[in-house]
Coordinates of C-alpha atoms and ligand atoms in Angstrom, one line a residue:
X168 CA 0.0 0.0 0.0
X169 CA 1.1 3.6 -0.7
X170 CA 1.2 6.1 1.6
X171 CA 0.8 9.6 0.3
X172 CA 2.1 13.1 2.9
X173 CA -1.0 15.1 4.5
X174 CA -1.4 17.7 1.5
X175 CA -0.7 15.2 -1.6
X176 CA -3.8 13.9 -3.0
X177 CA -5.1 10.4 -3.8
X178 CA -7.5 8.1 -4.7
X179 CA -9.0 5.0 -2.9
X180 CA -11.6 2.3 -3.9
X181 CA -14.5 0.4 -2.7
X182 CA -16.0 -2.5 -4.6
X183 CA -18.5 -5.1 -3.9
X184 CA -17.1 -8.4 -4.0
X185 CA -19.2 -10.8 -4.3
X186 CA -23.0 -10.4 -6.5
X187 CA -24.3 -7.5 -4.3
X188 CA -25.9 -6.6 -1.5
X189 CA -22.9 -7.0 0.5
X190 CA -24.0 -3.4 2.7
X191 CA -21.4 -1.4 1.3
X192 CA -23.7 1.5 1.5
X193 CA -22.7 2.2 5.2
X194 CA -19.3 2.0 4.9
X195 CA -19.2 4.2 1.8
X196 CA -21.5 6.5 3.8
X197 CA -18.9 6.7 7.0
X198 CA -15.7 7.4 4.7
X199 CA -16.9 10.0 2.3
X200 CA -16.4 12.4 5.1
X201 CA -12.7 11.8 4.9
X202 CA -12.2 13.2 1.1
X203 CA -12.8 15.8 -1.1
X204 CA -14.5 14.2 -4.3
X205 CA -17.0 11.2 -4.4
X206 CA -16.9 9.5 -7.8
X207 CA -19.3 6.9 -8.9
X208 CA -17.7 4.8 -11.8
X209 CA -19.5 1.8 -13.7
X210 CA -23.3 1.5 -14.7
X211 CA -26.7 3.6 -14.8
X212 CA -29.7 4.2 -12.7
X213 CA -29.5 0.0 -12.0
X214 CA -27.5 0.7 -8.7
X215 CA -29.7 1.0 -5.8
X216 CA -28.4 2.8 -2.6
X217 CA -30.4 4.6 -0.1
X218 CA -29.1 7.8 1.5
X219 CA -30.3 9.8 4.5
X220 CA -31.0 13.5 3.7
X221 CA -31.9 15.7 6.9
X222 CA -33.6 12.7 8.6
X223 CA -35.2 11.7 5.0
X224 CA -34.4 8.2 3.6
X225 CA -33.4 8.9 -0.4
X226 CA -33.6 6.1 -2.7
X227 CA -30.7 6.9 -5.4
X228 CA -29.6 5.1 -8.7
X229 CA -26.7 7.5 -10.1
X230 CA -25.6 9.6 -8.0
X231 CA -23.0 9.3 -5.7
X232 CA -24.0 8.2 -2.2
X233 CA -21.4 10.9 -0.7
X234 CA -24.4 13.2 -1.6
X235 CA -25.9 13.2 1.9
X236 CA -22.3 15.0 3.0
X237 CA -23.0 18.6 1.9
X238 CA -19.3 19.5 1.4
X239 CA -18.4 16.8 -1.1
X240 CA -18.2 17.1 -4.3
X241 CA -19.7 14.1 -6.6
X242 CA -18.2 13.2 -10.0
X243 CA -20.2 10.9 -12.8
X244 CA -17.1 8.9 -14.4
X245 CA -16.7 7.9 -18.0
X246 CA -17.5 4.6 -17.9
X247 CA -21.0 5.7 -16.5
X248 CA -24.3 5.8 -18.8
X249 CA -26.3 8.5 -18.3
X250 CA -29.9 9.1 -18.2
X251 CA -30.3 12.6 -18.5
X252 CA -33.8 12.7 -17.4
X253 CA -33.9 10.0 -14.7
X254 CA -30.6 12.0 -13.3
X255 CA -32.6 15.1 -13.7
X256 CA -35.1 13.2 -11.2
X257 CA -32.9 12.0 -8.8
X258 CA -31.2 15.8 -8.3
X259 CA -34.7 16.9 -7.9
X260 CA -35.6 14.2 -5.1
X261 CA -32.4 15.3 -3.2
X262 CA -32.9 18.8 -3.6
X263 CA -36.6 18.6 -2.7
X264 CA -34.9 17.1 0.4
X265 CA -32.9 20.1 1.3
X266 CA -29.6 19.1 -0.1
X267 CA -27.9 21.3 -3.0
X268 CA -26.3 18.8 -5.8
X269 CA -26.0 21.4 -8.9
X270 CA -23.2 23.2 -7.5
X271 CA -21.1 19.9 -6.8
X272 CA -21.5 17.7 -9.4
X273 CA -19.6 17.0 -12.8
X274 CA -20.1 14.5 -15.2
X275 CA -17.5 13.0 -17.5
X276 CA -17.9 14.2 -21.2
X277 CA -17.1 10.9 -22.4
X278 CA -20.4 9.3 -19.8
X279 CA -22.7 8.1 -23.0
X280 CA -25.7 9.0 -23.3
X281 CA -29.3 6.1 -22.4
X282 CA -31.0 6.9 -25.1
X283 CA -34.9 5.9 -25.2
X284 CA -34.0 3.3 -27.9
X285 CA -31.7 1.8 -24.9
X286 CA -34.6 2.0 -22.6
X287 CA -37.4 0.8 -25.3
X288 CA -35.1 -2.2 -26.3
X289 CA -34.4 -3.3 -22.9
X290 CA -37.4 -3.0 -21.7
X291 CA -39.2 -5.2 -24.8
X292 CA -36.4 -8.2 -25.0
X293 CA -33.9 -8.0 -22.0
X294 CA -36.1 -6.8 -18.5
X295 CA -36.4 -9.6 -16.3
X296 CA -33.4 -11.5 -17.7
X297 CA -29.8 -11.9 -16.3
X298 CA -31.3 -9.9 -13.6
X299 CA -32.0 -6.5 -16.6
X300 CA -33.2 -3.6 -14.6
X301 CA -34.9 -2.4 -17.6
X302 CA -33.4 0.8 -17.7
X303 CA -31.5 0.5 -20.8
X304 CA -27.9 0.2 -19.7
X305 CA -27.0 -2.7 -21.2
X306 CA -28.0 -1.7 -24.6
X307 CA -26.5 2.0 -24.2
X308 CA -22.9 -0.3 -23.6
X309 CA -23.6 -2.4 -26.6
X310 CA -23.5 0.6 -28.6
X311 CA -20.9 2.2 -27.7
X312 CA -18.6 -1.2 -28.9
X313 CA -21.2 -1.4 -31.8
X314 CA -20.6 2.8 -33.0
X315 CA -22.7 2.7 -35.9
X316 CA -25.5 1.5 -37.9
X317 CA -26.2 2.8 -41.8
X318 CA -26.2 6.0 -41.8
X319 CA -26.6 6.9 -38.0
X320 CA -24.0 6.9 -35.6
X321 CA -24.9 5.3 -32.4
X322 CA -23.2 6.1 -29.5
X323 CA -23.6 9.5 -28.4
X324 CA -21.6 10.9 -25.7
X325 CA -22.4 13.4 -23.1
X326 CA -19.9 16.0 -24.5
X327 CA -22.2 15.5 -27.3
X328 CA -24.7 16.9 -25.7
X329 CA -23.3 19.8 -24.7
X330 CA -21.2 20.5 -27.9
X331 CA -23.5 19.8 -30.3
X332 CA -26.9 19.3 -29.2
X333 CA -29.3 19.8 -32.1
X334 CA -27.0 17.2 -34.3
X335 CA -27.1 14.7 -30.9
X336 CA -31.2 15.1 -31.0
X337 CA -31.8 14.8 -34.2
X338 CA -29.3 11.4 -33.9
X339 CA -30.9 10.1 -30.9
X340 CA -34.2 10.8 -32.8
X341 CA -33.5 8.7 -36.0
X342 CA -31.9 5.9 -33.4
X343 CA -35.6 6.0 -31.3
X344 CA -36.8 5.5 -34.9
X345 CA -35.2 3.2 -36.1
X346 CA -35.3 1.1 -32.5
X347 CA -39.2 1.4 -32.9
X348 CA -39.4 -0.2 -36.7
X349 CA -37.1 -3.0 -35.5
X350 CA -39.3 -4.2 -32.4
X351 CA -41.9 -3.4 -34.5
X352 CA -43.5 -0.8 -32.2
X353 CA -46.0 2.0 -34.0
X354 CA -46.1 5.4 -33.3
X355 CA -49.3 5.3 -31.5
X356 CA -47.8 2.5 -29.1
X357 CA -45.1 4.9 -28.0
X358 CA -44.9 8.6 -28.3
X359 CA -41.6 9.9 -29.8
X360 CA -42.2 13.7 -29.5
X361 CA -42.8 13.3 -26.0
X362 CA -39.7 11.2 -25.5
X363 CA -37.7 13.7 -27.3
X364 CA -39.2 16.6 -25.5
X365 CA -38.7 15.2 -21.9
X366 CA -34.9 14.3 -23.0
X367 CA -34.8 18.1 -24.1
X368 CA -35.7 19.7 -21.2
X369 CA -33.8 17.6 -19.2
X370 CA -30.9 18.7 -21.2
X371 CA -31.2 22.6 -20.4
X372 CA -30.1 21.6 -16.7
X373 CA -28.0 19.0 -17.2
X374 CA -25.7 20.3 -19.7
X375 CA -24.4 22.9 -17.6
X376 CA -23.1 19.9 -15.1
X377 CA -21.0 18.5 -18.0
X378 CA -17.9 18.7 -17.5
X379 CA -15.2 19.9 -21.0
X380 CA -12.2 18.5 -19.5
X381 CA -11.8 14.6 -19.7
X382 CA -9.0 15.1 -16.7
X383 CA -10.6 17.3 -14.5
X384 CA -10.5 14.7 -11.7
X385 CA -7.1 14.2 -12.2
X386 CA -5.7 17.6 -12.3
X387 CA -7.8 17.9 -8.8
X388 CA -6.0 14.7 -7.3
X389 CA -2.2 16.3 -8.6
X390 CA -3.6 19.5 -6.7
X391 CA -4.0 17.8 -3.6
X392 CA -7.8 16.7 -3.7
X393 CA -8.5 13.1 -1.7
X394 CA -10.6 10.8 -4.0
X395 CA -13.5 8.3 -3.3
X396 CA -14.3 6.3 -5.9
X397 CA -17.1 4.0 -5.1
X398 CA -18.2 1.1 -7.5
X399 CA -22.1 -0.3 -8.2
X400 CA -22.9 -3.5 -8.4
X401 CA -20.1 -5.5 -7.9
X402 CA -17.2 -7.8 -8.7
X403 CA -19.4 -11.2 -9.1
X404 CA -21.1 -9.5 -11.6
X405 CA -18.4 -7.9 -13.2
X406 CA -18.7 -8.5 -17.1
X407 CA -15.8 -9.7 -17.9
X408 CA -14.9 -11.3 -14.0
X409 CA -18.3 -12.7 -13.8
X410 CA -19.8 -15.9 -15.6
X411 CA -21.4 -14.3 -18.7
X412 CA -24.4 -14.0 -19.5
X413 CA -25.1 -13.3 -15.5
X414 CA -23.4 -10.5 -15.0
X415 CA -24.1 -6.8 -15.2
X416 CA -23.4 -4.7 -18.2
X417 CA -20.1 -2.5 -17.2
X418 CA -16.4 -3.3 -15.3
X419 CA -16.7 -3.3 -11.8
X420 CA -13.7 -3.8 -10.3
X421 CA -11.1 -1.3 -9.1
X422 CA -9.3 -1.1 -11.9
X423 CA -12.2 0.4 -14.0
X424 CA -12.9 2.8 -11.2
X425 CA -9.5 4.5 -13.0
X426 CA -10.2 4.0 -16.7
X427 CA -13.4 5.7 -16.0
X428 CA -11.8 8.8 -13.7
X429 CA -8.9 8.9 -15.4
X430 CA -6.5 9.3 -12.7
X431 CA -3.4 7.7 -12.9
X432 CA -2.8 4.6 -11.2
X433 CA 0.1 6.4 -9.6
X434 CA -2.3 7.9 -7.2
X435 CA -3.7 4.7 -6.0
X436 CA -3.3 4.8 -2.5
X437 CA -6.1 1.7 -1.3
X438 CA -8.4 -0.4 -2.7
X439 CA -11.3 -2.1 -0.4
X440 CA -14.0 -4.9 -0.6
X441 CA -16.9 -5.1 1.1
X442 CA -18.3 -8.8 1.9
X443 CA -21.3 -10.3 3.8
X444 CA -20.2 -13.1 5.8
X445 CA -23.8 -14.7 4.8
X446 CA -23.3 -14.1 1.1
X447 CA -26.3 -14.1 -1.3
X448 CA -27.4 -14.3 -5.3
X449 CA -30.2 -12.7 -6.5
X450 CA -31.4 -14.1 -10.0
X451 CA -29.6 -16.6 -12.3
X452 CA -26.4 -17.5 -12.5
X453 CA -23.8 -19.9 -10.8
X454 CA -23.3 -19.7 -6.9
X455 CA -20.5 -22.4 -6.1
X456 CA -21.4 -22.1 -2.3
X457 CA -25.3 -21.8 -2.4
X458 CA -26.6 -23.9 0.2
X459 CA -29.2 -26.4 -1.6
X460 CA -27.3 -25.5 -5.1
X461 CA -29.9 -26.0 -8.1
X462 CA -32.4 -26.7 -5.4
X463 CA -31.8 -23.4 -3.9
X464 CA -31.9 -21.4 -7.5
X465 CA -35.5 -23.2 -8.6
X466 CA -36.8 -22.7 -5.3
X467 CA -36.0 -18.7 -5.4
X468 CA -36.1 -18.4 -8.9
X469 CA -39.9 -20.0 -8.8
X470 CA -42.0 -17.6 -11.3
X471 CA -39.5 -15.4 -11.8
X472 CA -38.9 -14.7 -8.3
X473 CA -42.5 -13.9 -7.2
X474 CA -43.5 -17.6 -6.0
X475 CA -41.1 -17.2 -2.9
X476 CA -41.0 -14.1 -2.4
X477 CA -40.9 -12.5 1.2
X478 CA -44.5 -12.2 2.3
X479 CA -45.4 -15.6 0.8
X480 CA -42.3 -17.4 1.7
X481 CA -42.9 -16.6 5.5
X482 CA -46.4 -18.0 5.6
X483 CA -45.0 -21.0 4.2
X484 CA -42.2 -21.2 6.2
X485 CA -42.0 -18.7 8.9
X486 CA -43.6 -20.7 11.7
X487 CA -40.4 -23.9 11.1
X488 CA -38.0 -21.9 11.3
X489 CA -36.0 -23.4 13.8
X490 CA -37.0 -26.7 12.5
X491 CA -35.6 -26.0 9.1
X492 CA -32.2 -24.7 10.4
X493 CA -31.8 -28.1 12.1
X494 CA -32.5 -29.9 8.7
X495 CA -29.8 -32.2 6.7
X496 CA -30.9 -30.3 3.7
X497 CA -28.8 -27.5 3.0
X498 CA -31.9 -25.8 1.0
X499 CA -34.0 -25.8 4.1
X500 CA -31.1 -24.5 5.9
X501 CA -30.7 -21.5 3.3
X502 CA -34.4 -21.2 3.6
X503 CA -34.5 -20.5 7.5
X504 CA -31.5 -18.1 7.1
X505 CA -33.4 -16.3 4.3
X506 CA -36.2 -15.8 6.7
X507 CA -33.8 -14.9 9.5
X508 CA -31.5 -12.6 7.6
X509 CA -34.4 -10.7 6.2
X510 CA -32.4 -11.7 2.6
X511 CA -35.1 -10.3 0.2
X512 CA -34.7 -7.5 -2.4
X513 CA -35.7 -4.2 -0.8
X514 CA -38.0 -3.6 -3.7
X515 CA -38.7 -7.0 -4.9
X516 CA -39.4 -8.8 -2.2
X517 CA -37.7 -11.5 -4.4
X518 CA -35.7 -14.0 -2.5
X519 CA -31.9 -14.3 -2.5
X520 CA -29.9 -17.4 -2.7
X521 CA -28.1 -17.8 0.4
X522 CA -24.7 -18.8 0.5
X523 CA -21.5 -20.1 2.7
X524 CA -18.8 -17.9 3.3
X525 CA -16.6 -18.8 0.7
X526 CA -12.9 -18.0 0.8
X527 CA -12.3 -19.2 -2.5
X528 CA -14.5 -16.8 -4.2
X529 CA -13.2 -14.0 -2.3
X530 CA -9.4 -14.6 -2.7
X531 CA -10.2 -14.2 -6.4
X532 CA -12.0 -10.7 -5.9
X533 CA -9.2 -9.8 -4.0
X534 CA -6.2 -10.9 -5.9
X535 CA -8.0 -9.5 -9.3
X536 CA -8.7 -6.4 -7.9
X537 CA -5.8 -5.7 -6.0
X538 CA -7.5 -5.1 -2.5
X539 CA -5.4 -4.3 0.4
X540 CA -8.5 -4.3 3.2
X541 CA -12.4 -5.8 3.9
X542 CA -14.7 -4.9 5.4
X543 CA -17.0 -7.6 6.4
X544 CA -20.8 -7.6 7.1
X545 CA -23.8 -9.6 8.2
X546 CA -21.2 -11.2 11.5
X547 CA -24.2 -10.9 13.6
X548 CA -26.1 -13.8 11.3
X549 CA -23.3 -16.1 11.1
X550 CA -25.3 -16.6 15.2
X551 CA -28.0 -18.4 12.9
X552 CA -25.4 -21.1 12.1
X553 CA -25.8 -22.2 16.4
X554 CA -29.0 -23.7 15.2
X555 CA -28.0 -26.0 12.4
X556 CA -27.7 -29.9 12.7
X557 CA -23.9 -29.6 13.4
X558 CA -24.0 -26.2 15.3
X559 CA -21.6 -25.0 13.0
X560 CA -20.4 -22.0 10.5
X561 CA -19.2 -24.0 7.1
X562 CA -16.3 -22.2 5.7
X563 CA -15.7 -22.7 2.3
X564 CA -12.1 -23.4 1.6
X565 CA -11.9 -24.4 -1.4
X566 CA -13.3 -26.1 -4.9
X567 CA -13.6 -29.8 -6.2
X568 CA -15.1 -31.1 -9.4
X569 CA -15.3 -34.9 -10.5
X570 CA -13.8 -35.3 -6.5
X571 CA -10.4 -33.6 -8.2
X572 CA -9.2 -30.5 -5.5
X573 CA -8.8 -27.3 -8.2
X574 CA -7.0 -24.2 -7.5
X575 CA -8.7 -21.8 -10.1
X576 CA -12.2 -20.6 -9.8
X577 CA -14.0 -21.7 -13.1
X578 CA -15.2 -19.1 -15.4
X579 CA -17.5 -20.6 -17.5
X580 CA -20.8 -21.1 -16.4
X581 CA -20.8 -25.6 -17.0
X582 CA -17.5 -25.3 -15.0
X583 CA -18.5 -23.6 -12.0
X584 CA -22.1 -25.2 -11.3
X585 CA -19.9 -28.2 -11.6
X586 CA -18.0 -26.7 -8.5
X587 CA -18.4 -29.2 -4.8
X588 CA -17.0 -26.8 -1.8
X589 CA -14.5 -28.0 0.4
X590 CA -15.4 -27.4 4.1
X591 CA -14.6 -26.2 7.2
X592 CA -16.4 -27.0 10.2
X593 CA -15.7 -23.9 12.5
X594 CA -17.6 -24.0 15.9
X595 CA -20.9 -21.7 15.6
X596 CA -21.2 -19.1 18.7
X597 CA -24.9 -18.6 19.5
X598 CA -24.5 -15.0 21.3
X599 CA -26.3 -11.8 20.2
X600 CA -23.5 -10.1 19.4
X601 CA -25.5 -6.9 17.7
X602 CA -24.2 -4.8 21.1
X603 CA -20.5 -5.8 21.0
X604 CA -18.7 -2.4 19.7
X605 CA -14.8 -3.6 20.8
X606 CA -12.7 -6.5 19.1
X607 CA -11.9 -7.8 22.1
X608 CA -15.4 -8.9 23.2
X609 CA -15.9 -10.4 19.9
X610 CA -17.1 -14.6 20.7
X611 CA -14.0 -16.9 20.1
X612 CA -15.6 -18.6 17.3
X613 CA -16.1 -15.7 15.6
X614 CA -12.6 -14.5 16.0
X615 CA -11.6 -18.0 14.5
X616 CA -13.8 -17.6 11.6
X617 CA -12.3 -13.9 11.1
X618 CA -8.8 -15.0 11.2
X619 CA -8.9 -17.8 8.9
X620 CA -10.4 -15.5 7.0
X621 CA -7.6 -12.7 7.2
X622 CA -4.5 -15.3 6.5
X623 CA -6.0 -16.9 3.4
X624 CA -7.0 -13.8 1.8
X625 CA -3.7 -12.2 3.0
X626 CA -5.4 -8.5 3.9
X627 CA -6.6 -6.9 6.8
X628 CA -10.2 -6.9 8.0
X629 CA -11.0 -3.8 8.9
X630 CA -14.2 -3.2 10.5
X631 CA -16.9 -5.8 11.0
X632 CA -20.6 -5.3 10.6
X633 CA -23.0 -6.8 13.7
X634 CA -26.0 -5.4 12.4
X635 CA -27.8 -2.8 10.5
X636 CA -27.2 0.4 12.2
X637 CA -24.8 2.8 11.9
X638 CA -23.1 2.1 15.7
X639 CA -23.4 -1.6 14.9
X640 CA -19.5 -1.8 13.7
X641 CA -16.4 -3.3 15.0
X642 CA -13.2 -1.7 14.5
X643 CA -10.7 -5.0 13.9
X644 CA -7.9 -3.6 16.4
X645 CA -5.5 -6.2 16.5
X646 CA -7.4 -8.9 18.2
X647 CA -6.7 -11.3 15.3
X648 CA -2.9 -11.4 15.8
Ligands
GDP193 P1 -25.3 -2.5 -0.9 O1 -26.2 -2.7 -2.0 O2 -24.1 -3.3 -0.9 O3 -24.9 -1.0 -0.7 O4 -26.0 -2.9 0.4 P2 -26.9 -2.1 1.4 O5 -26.1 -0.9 2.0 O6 -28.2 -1.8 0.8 O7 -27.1 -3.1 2.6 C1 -27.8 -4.3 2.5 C2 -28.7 -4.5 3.7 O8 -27.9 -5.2 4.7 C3 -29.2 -3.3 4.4 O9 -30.6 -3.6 4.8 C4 -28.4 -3.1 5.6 O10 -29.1 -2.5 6.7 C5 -28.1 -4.6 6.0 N1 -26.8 -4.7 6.7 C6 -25.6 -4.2 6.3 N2 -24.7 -4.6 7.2 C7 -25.2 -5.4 8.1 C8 -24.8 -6.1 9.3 O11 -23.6 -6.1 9.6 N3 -25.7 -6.9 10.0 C9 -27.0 -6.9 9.6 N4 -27.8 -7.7 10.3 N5 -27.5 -6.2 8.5 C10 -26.6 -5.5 7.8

C-alpha cells in the first residue's frame, strides 16, 4: 500500500465483491467524510443505494452516495451511462430534500448518453433476464462497442450533448426510430415527440453539469484533492470477472474505477471490498457455495422470483423456522437463514440465494482487484449457524469437481455449477453479538472464523458489521494477531 504526505492527493476504492448486496452503503457512507471528491464509476440508474438527507431516507440510482455530506463534491465517471432525465429526477428528489447537488457535481464528457432506444429495447427483449433492470444500460454499452448503424451513428456521448446538441437530438431521434421499426413498435404504441421533448428539457439543466475537460479529476488529485471512488454492483457480476451471460453490463472492479476517472494509477493509494459473511445471489447464474445449489436457485427463482418471495415465503415457512435450520438439507437450511436474515430484495421482495462464506471466491476478488482491506458484514447472522444440525459455521475453503481439489475458480458457467465446496467446520457461537462495539469482546468462534479469513486472503479486515445500524460496527484492532 502507498502512503501519500498530508497535503498530496489520492484516490481509494471500494468494490463489492461478491454479486451484491454486500451493505457497502454504510461504509461508503462513513468514509466519504474523509475526502474531497465522491466519484461513482460503472453503470446507470440500475444501482440502488439509499441515502439519508436531513432525517429523510433517499432512494438513489446515479448519484453518488457521498451526496448526503454537503461538502463533497460528486463526479459521474466515464465509464457511466447517463440518463439525462432520470438523473434530472434524482437531483430533484435530493434537492426537494434540502440538499444542493447542482453546484457539486460533474459529469464526465465521455459518460454516454441512455438513449430511449436503450430503454425501449431493454425494456421489450432483456427486462427480467440476467437480472435486466430495464433501464437500458446494457443496450446503451452495446452501442458504444457497436458505434454505428447505416447511416446513424450510435453512441452518443455526453460532451455531445453539450457541444452539439441539435446534431445529438436529431441522432438520438433517428436511433428511437429506427429502434421502434425493429421491435416493431408503431407510433401510437409509444410517443416519440414526448420522449424527445422530456430528454430536451432535461438537457437545459444538465448540460451545464457536464464537465469539457476529460482530466478534470485528475488535475484535482495532482492539486492535492482526496478521491473516493465508489463502485455499483459489484465484482461477481463484473462482465468480464463474472460468468457471462449473468453479469451486469459495465467493469466493476477497481481497476475500471481509473479508466473511468482517469486518474493515474500512480495515485492509488487503497483499494477495499466489502463482503457479507452470509453471502447471497439474486437471480440466475452460478453460486458455487449456495446452500441447496440447483435446489436453492428453482426454489428462489420460482415464477421469476415472485413464487417465494418474502410475504409468501414466510407463511409458508416462517412458523419452522427453527426446524428448518436443524434440517440435513442445506436448502431448508438457506431457507430458515433467508427468513432470519431478512435476505429479500428491498424492492422485490424477491428472495436471495443464500450462500457459505466462501474463501475461495473472495481470494479471487481480492487478488484481481488488487484489494489491500475488507470490510466484512452480516457477522451478527453467522449466530443463525448455532442452530443447524452440526452447530456449526461452514467455511468454504476451497473447490472440487469430478472429487479432483482445483486451484482456479471456473469461469464458465458448466465449470462452475460443476463446482463441490470444500469445508470447514468452524464451531458456531450462538451469542447476540449486535451490542458488541470492541474487538476484544468479539465470541471466540467468531474471532476464529475472522482469522482464517484474514491469512487466506492475505489482507486486513477492517471493521466488521454486527447489524444494521450505523453504531453496529467493529473496529478490527489487533485482536486477530
Ligand atoms: P449495498 O447494496 O451493498 O450497498 O447494500 P446495502 O447498503 O443496501 O445493505 C444491504 C442490507 O444489509 C441493508 O438492509 C443493511 O441495513 C443490511 N446490513 C448491512 N450490514 C449489516 C450487518 O452487519 N448486519 C445486519 N444484520 N445487517 C446489515
Amino acid at each position: 500500500m502507498k502512503t501519500f504526505g498530508p497535503d498530496e492527493g489520492y484516490a481509494d476504492v471500494v468494490i463489492g465483491t461478491q454479486h451484491g448486496d454486500e451493505g457497502k452503503g454504510r461504509f461508503v457512507d462513513g468514509l466519504a467524510e474523509r475526502y474531497d471528491w465522491v466519484a461513482r464509476y460503472n453503470g446507470g440508474q440500475n444501482a440502488g443505494h439509499t441515502v439519508k438527507a436531513n432525517g429523510e431516507e433517499i432512494a438513489l440510482n446515479l448519484i453518488p452516495s457521498g451526496v448526503n455530506h454537503p461538502n463533497k463534491k460528486l463526479y459521474i465517471g466515464a465509464l457511466c451511462v447517463v440518463n439525462p432525465a432520470g438523473l434530472l429526477d434524482e437531483i430533484r428528489k435530493v434537492e426537494a430534500a434540502g440538499l444542493q447537488v447542482r453546484n457539486r457535481l460533474r459529469i464526465s464528457p465521455q459518460a454516454s448518453v441512455v438513449q430511449p432506444a436503450h430503454i425501449l429495447r431493454d425494456v421489450k427483449s432483456i427486462k427480467g433476464k440476467v437480472g435486466s433492470t430495464g433501464q437500458g444500460i446494457g443496450p446503451a454499452y452495446a452501442w458504444q462497442a457497436m458505434r454505428v448503424e447505416d447511416d446513424r451513428q450510435l453512441d452518443i456521448r455526453m460532451g455531445d450533448i453539450v457541444r452539439n446538441r441539435q446534431w445529438a437530438l436529431d441522432m438520438i431521434r433517428k436511433n428511437l426510430v429506427a429502434e421502434m421499426e425493429k421491435l416493431n413498435i408503431s407510433g401510437a404504441e409509444f410517443d416519440v415527440e414526448a420522449a424527445m421533448q422530456q430528454l430536451k428539457a432535461s438537457l437545459d439543466i444538465i448540460d451545464s453539469l457536464v464537465e469539457s475537460n476529460p482530466l478534470l479529476l485528475q488535475e484535482e488529485v495532482r492539486r492535492g484533492a482526496k478521491v473516493l471512488m465508489e463502485g455499483a454492483q459489484a465484482f461477481g457480476l463484473d462482465r468480464t470477472f463474472g460468468v457471462t451471460p449473468n453479469v451486469t453490463s459495465s467493469n466493476t472492479g477497481v481497476a475500471a474505477a481509473f479508466v473511468s476517472t482517469a486518474v493515474d494509477v500512480d495515485f492509488k493509494r487503497q483499494a477495499w471490498g466489502v463482503a457479507k459473511l452470509t453471502p447471497s445471489r439474486v437471480g440466475h447464474g452460478p453460486f458455487a457455495a449456495e446452500l441447496g445449489g440447483k435446489r436453492s436457485e428453482e426454489h428462489c427463482m420460482k415464477d421469476g422470483g415472485e413464487y417465494h418471495q418474502k410475504e409468501k415465503e414466510k407463511a409458508i415457512y416462517g412458523d419452522r423456522v427453527a426446524a428448518l435450520l436443524a434440517s440435513d438439507d442445506p436448502l431448508e437450511v438457506g431457507i430458515a437463514m433467508r427468513i432470519l436474515g431478512g435476505e429479500y430484495g428491498a424492492k422485490t421482495g424477491r428472495p436471495r440465494r443464500m450462500g457459505m462464506p466462501d474463501l475461495m471466491q473472495l481470494e479471487y476478488a481480492v487478488k484481481a482487484n488488487g484489494l489491500n482491506g475488507i470490510y466484512l458484514t452480516k457477522a451478527d447472522r453467522l449466530a443463525d449457524f448455532a442452530g443447524t444440525r452440526n452447530g456449526t459455521i461452514p467455511l468454504v475453503t476451497g473447490y472440487r469437481i469430478d472429487n479432483q481439489q482445483i486451484n482456479y475458480v471456473p469461469t464458465t458457467n458448466d465449470e462452475l455449477s460443476a463446482v463441490q465446496p470444500i469445508v470447514q467446520e468452524v464451531e458456531a457461537f450462538s451469542d447476540d453479538i449486535s451490542h458488541v462495539r470492541k474487538d476484544k469482546d468479539l465470541p471466540p468462534q467468531l474471532i476464529d472464523v475472522l482469522r482464517a479469513t484474514r491469512d487466506r486472503l492475505g489482507i486486513d479486515i477492517i471493521e466488521v458489521g454486527v447489524g444494521p445500524s450505523r453504531e453496529q460496527v467493529v473496529k478490527m484492532n489487533g485482536s486477530l494477531d
